[in-house]
CSV table of C-alpha atoms and ligand atoms in Angstrom, one decimal:
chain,number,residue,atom,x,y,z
A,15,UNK,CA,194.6,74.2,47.9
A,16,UNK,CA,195.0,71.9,44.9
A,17,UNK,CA,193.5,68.4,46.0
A,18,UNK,CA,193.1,65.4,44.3
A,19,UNK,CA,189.2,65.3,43.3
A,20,UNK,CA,187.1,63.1,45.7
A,21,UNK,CA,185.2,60.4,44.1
A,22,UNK,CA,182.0,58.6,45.7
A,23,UNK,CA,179.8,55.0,44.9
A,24,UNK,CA,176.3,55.0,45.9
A,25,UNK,CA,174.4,51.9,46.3
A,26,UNK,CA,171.5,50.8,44.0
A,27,UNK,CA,168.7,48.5,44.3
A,28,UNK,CA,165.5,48.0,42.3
A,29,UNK,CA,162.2,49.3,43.7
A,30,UNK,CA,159.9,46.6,41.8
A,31,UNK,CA,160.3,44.1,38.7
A,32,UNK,CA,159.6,46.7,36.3
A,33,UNK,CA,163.2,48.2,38.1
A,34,UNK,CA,164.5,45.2,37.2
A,35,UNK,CA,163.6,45.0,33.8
A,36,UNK,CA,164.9,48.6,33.3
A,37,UNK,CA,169.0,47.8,34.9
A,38,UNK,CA,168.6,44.3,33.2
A,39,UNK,CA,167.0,44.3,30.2
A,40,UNK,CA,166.9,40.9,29.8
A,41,UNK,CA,164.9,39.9,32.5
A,42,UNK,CA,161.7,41.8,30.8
A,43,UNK,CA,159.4,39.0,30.2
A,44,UNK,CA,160.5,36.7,32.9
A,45,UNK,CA,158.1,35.9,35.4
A,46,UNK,CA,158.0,37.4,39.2
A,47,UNK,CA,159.3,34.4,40.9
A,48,UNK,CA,162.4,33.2,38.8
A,49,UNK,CA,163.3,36.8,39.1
A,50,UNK,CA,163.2,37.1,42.3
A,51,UNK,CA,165.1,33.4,42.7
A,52,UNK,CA,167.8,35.0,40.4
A,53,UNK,CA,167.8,38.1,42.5
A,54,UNK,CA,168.4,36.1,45.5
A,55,UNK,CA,171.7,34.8,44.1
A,56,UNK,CA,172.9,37.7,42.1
A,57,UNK,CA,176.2,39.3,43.4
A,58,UNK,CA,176.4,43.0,43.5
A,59,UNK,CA,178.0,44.5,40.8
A,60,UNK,CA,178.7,48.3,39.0
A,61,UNK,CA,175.9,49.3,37.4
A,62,UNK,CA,176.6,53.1,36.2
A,63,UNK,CA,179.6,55.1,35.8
A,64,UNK,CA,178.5,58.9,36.6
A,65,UNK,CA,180.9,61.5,35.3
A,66,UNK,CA,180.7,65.5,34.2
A,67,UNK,CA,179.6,66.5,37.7
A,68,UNK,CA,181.3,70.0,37.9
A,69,UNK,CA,180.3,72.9,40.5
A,70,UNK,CA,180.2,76.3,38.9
A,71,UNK,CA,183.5,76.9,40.4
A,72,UNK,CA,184.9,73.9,37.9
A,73,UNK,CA,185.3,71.6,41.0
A,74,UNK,CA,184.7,67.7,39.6
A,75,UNK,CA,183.9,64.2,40.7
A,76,UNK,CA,182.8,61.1,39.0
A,77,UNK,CA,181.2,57.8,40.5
A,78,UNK,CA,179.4,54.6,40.3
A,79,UNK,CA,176.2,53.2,41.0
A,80,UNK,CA,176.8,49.8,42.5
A,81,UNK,CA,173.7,47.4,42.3
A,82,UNK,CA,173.4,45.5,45.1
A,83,UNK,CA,170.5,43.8,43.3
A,84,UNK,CA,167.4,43.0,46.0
A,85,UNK,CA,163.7,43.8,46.0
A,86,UNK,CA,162.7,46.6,49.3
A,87,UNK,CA,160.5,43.6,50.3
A,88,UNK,CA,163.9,41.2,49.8
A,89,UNK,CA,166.4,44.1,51.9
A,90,UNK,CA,163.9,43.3,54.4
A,91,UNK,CA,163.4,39.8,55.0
A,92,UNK,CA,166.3,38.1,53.6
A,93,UNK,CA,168.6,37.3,57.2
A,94,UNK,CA,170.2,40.5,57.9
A,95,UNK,CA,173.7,39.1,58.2
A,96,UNK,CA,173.6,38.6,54.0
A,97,UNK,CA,171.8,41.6,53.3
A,98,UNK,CA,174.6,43.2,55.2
A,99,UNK,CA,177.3,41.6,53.1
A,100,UNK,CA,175.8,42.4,49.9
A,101,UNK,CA,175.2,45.9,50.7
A,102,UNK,CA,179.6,46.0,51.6
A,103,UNK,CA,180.4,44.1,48.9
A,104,UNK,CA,178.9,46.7,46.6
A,105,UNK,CA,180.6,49.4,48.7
A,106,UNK,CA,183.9,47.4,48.6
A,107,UNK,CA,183.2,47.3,44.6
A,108,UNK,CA,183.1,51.1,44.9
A,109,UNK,CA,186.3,51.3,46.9
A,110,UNK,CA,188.0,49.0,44.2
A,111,UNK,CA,186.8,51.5,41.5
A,112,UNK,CA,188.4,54.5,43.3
A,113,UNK,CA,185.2,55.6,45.4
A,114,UNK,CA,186.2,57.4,48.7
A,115,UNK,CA,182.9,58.0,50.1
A,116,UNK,CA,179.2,55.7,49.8
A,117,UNK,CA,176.0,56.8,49.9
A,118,UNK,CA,173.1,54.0,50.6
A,119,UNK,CA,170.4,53.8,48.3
A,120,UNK,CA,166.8,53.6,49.2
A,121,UNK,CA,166.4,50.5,51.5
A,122,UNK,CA,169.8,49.7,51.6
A,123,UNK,CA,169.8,52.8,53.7
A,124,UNK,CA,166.2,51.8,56.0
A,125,UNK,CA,167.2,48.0,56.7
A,126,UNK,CA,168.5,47.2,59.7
A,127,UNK,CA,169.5,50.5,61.9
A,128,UNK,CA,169.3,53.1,59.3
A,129,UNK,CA,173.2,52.8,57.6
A,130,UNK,CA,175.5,52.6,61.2
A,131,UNK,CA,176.2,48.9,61.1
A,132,UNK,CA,177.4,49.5,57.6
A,133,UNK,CA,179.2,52.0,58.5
A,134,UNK,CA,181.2,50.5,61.4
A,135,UNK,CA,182.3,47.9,59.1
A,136,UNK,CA,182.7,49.8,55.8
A,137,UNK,CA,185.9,50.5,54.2
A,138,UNK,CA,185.2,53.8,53.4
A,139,UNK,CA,182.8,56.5,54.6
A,140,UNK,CA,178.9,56.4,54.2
A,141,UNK,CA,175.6,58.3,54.3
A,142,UNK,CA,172.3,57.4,54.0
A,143,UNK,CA,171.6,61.0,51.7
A,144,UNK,CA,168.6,61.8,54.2
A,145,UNK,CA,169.9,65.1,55.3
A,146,UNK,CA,169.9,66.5,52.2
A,147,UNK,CA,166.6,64.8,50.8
A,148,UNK,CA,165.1,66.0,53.8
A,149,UNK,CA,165.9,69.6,53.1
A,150,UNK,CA,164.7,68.7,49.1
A,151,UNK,CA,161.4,67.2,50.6
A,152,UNK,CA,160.6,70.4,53.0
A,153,UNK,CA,161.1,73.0,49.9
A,154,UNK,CA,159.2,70.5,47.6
A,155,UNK,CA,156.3,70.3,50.4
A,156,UNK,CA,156.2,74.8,50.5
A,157,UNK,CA,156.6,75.2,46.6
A,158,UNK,CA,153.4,72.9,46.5
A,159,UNK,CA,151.8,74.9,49.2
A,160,UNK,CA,152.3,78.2,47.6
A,161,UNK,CA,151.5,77.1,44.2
A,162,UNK,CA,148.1,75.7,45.4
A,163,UNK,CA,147.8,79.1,47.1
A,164,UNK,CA,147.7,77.5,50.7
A,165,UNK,CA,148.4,80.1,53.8
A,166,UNK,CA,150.7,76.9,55.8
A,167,UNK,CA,150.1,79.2,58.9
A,168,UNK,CA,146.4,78.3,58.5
A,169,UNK,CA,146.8,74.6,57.7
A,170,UNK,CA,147.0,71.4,59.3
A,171,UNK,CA,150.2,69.4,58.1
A,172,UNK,CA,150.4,65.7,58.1
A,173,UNK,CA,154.1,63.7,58.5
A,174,UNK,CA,153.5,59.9,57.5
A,175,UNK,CA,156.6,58.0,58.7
A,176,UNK,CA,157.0,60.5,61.4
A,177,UNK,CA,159.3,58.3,63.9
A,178,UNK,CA,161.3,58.1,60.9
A,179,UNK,CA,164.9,58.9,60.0
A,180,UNK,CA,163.7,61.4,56.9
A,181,UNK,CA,160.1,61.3,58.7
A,182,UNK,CA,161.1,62.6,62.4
A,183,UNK,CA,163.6,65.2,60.9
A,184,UNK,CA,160.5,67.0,58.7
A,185,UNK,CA,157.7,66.9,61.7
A,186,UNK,CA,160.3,69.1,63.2
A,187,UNK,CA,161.6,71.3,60.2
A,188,UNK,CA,157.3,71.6,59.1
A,189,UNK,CA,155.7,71.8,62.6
A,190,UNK,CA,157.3,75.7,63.2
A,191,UNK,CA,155.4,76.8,60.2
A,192,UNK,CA,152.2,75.4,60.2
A,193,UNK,CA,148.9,75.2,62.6
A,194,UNK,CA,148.7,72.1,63.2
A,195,UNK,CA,150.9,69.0,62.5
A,196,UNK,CA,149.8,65.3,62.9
A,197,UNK,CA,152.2,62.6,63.1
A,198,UNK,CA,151.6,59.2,61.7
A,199,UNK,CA,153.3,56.0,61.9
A,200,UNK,CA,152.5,52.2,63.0
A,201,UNK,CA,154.1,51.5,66.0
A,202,UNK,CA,152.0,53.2,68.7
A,203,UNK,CA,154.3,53.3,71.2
A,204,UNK,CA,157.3,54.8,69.3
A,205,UNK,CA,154.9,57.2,68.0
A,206,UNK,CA,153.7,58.6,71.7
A,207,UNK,CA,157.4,58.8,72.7
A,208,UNK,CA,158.5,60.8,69.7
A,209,UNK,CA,155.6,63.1,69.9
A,210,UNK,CA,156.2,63.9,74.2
A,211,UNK,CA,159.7,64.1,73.4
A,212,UNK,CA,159.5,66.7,71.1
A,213,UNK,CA,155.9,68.0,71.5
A,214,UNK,CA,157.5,71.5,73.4
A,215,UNK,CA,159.7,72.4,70.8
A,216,UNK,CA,157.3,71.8,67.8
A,217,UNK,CA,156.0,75.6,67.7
A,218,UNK,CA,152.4,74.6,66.8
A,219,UNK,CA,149.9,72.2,68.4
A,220,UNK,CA,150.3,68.5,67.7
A,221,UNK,CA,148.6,65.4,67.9
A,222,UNK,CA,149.8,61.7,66.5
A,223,UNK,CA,147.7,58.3,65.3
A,224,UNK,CA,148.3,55.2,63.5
A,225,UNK,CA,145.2,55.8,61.4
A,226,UNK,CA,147.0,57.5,58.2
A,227,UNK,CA,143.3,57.3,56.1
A,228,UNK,CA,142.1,59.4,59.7
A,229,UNK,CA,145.1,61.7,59.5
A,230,UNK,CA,145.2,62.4,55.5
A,231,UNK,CA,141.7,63.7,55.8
A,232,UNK,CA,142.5,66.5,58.0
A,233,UNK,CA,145.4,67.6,56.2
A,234,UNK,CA,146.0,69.8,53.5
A,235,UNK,CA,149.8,69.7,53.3
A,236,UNK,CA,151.4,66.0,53.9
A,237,UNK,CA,154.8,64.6,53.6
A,238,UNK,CA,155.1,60.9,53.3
A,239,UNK,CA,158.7,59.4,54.0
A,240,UNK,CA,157.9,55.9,55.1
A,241,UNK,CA,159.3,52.1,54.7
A,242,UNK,CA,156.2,50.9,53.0
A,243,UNK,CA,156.4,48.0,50.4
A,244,UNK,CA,153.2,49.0,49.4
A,245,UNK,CA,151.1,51.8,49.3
A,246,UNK,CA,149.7,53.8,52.3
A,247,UNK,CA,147.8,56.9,50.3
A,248,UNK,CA,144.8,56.5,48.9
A,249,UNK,CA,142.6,59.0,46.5
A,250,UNK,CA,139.7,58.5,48.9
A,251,UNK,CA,140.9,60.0,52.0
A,252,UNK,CA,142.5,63.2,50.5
A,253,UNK,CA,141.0,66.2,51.0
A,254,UNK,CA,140.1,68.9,48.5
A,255,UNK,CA,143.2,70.7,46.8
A,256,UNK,CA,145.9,68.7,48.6
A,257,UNK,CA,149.4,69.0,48.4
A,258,UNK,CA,151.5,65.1,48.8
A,259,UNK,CA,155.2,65.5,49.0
A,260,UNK,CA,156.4,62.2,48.3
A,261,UNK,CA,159.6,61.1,49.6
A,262,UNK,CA,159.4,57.5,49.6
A,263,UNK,CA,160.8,54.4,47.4
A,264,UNK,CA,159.1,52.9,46.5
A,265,UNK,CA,156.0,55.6,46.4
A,266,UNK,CA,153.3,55.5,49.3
A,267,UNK,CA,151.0,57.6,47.3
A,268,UNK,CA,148.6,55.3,45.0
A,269,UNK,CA,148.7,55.8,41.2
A,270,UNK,CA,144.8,55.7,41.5
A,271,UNK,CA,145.5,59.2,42.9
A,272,UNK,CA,146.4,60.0,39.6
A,273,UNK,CA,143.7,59.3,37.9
A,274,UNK,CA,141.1,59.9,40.7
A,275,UNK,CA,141.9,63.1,42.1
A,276,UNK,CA,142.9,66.2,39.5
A,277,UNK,CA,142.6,68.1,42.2
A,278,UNK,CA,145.3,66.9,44.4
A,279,UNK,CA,149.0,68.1,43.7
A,280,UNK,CA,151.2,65.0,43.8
A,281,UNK,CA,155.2,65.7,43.9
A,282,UNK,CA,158.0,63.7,44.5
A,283,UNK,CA,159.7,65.9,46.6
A,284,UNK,CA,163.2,63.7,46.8
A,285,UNK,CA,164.4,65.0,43.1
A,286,UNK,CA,167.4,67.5,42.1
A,287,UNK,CA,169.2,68.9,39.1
A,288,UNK,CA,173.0,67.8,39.2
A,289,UNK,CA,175.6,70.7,38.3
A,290,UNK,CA,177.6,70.4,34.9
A,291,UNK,CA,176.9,68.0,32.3
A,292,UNK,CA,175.9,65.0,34.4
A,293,UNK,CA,176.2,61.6,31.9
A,294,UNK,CA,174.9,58.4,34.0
A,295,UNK,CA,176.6,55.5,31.3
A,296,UNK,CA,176.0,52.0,31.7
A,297,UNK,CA,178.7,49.9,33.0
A,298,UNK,CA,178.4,47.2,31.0
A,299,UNK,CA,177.6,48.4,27.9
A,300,UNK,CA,179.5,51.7,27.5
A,301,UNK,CA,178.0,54.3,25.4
A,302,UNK,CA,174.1,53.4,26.2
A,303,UNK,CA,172.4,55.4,29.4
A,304,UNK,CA,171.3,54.3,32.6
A,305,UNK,CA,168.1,54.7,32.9
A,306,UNK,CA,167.2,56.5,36.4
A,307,UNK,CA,163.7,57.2,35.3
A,308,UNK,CA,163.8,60.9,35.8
A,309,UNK,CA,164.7,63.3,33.6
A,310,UNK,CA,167.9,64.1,32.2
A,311,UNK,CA,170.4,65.3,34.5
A,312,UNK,CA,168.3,64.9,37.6
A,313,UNK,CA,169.3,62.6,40.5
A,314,UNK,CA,167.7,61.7,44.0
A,315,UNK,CA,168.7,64.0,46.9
A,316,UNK,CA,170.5,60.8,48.4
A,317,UNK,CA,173.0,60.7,45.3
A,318,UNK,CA,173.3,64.7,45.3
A,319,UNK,CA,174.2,63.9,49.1
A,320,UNK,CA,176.8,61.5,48.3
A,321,UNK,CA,178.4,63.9,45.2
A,322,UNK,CA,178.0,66.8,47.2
A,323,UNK,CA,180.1,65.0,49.9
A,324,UNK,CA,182.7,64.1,47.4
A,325,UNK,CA,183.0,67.8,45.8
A,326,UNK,CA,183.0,69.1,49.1
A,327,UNK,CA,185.6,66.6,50.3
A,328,UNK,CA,183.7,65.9,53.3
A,329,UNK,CA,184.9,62.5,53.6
A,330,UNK,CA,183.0,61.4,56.8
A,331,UNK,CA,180.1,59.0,58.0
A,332,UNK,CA,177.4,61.8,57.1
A,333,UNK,CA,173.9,61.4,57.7
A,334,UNK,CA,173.0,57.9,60.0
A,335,UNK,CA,170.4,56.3,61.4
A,336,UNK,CA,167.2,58.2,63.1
A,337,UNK,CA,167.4,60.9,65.2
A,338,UNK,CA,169.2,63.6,62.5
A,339,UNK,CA,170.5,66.5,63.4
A,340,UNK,CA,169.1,69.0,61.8
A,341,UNK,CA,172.0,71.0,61.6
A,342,UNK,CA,173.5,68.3,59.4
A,343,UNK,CA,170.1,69.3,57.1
A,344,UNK,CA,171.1,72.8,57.2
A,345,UNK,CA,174.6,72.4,56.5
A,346,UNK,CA,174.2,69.8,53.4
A,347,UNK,CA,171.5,72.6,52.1
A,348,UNK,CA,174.1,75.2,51.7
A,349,UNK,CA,177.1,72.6,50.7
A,350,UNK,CA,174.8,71.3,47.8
A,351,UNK,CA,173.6,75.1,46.9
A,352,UNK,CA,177.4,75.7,47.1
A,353,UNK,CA,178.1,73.2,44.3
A,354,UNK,CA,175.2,74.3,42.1
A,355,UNK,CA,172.3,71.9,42.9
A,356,UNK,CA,169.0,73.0,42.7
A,357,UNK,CA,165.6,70.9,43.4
A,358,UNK,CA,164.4,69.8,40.4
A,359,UNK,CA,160.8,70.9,38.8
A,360,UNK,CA,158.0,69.5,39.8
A,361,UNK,CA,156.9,66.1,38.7
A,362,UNK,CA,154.9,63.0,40.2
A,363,UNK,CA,153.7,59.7,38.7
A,364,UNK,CA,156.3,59.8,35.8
A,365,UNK,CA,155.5,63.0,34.6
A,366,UNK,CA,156.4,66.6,34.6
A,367,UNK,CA,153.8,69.3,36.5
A,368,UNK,CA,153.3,72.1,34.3
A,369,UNK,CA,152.2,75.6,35.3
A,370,UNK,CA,148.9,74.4,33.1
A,371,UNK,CA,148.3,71.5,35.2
A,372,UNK,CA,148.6,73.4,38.0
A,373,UNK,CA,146.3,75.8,36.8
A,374,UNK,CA,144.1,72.8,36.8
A,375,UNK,CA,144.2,71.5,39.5
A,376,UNK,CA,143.5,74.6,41.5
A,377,UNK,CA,140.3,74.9,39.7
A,378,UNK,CA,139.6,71.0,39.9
A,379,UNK,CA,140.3,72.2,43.9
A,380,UNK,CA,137.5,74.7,43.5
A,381,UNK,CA,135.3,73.0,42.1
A,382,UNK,CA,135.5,69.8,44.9
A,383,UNK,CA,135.1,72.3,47.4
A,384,UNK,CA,132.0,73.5,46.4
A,385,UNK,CA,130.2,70.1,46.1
A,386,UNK,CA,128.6,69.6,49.5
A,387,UNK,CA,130.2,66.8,51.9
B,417,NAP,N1,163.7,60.5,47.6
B,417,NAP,C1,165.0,60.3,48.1
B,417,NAP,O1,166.0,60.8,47.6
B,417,NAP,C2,165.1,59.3,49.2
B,417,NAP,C3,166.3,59.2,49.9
B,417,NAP,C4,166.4,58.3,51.0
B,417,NAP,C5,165.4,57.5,51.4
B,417,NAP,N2,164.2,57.6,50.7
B,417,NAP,C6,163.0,56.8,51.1
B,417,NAP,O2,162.4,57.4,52.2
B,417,NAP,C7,161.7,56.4,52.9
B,417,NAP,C8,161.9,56.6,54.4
B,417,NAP,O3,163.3,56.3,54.7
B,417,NAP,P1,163.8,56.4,56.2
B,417,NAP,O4,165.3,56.2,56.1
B,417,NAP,O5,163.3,57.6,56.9
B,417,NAP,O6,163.1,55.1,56.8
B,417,NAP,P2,162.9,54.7,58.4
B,417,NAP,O7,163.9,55.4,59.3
B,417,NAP,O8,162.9,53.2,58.4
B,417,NAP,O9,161.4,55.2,58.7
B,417,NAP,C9,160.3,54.7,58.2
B,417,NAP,C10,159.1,55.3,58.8
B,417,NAP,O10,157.9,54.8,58.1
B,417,NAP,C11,157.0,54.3,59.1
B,417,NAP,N3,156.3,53.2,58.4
B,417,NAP,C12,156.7,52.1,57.8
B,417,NAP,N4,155.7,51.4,57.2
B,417,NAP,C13,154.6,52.1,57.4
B,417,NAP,C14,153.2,52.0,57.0
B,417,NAP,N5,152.8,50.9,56.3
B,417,NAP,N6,152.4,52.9,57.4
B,417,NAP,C15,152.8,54.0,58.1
B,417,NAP,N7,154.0,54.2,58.5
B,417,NAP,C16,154.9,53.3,58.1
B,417,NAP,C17,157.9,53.8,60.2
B,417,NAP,O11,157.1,53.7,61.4
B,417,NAP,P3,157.0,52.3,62.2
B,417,NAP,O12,158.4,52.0,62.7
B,417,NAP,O13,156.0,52.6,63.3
B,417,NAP,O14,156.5,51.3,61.2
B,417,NAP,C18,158.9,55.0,60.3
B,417,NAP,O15,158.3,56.0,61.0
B,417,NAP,C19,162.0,55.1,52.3
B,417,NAP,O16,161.0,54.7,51.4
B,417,NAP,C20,163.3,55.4,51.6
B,417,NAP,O17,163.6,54.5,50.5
B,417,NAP,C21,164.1,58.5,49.6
């Protein structure tokens, strides 16, 4: 069947100033509150123009990021109604481009209910990319575990953001393979319902709090996917020879992490390498790269979602609001494998994880262990 190649838009916005700085050069410089002002009345507009996406069976789409050009804290506490119209204008800037399916970037994706307003109203279809950056963060979470030389069987697993859309979906997908899996999140009461509704089907014992400092320290493998403006872990509650798959944007893990704790393996677990020759070009001044911040030729899950969608020709309202069904995680998993992504190597606080650093950090591991509490 010869069909006319799907294209998709997926929805930007910057995670902090120094986001800003890097779509809009100009603004470097300018202080925090004019940019924020300007942010405030800055329509959405293209950002990138994506093309050379091509499965290994020469199928190919092109796309655009569209800017719709608010802080996290901003998508959260600006009055819902405009948030909502800038996030569908950008998706109508998408349509107008040629896009025929949307994904929603980061906390264009969180605010609100999770994508299904959007979807309702958008002119095209629309996915939040959570399936597939759910099955990203669950392989990115057991590489880390098996190349820190942890038995998950024997461990205690820790899901931060656990009521979650991506948060909920992992408990689930990590709980059958661990010992024992703690769930965290604020809300006390939404916590206690998740965990009794799904405590049976788990596959390992359980327990949940609201104490993530509590919970961190008796884990050795933990997934963070929350809504955090700000972050949540910190070097002194991790235990010796962690492994933190990070899954959140903005980050929940500290950079003092970093700095204070070689013996903890950080990843951002949300990262894979596009088929083809992927070229991410600058809308408005053709020729010059969009800077992504991640190496060449590697995109979030979320956008591999939306692509994968588009080469796939799955032109449908994906992945929505909480409560996935992990199906949909199993099916995007073998779509995206289909089309030739892979997860991308490890890396964590803007820097790639070498098999020397892991070396090091096993031993750093050791070495903590042996120093009495
Ligand atoms: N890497 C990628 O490719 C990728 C793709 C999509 C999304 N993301 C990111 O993934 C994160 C989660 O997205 P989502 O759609 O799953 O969001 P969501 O459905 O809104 O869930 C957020 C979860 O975080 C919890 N939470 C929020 N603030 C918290 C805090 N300070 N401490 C502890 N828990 C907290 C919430 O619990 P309460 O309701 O109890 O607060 C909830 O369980 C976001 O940062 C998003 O930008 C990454």
């Amino acid at each position: 069947m010869n069909r006319h190649p799907a294209k998709f838009c997926f929805v930007i916005h910057p995670l902090s100033l120094e986001d800003v700085a890097r779509y809009e050069p100009g603004a470097a410089g300018k202080g925090a509150p004019i940019i924020r002002k300007i942010l405030e009345w800055m329509p959405s507009y293209a950002a990138a123009h994506i093309t050379g996406v091509r499965t290994p069976d020469g199928r190919e789409t092109e796309g655009w990021f569209v800017a719709a050009p608010l802080l996290p804290e901003q998508l959260l506490e600006l009055p819902r109604e405009d948030v909502y119209q800038r996030i569908l204008r950008a998706i109508e800037i998408g349509v107008e481009l040629g896009a025929n399916v949307a994904g929603l970037g980061a906390f264009t994706g969180v605010v609100g209910d999770g994508g299904v307003t959007i979807a309702e109203r958008a002119p095209i279809p629309v996915t939040t990319g959570n399936s597939l950056t759910i099955a990203a963060g669950i392989q990115s979470l057991f590489r880390g575990a098996a190349e820190m030389g942890i038995d998950p069987a024997e461990t205690t697993a820790v899901v931060v953001g656990a009521t979650g859309s991506i948060g909920s979906a992992c408990a689930r997908l990590i709980a059958p393979r661990v010992k024992h899996v703690i769930l965290v999140a604020r809300n006390l009461t939404r916590l206690a319902k998740f965990h009794d509704e799904v405590r049976h089907t788990l596959g390992c014992a359980s327990s949940y709090t609201t104490n993530i400092a509590e919970a961190v320290r008796h884990g050795r493998l933990i997934l963070t996917a929350t809504s955090s403006t700000h972050d949540v872990i910190e070097p002194e509650d991790l235990p010796a020879g962690a492994v933190v798959c990070e899954l959140s944007l903005p980050h929940d893990v500290s950079r003092r992490v970093a700095l204070e704790r070689p013996d903890v393996l950080v990843t951002e677990g949300g990262n894979m390498c596009v088929p083809g020759n992927p070229v991410f070009e600058r809308v408005r001044e053709p020729g010059t790269v969009f800077d992504l911040n991640l190496p060449p030729r590697t995109a979030l899950a979320c956008m591999s979602e939306t692509m994968v969608l588009a080469l796939e020709h799955r032109l449908e309202n994906y992945t929505l609001g909480r409560g996935i069904d992990l199906q949909k995680v199993i099916d995007i998993e073998a779509m995206a494998t289909r089309c030739g992504f892979t997860l991308a190597d490890m890396r964590a606080f803007d820097t790639a994880i070498t098999p020397e650093k892991i070396a090091a950090t096993r031993e750093a591991a050791e070495r903590r262990r042996q120093i009495p509490a």
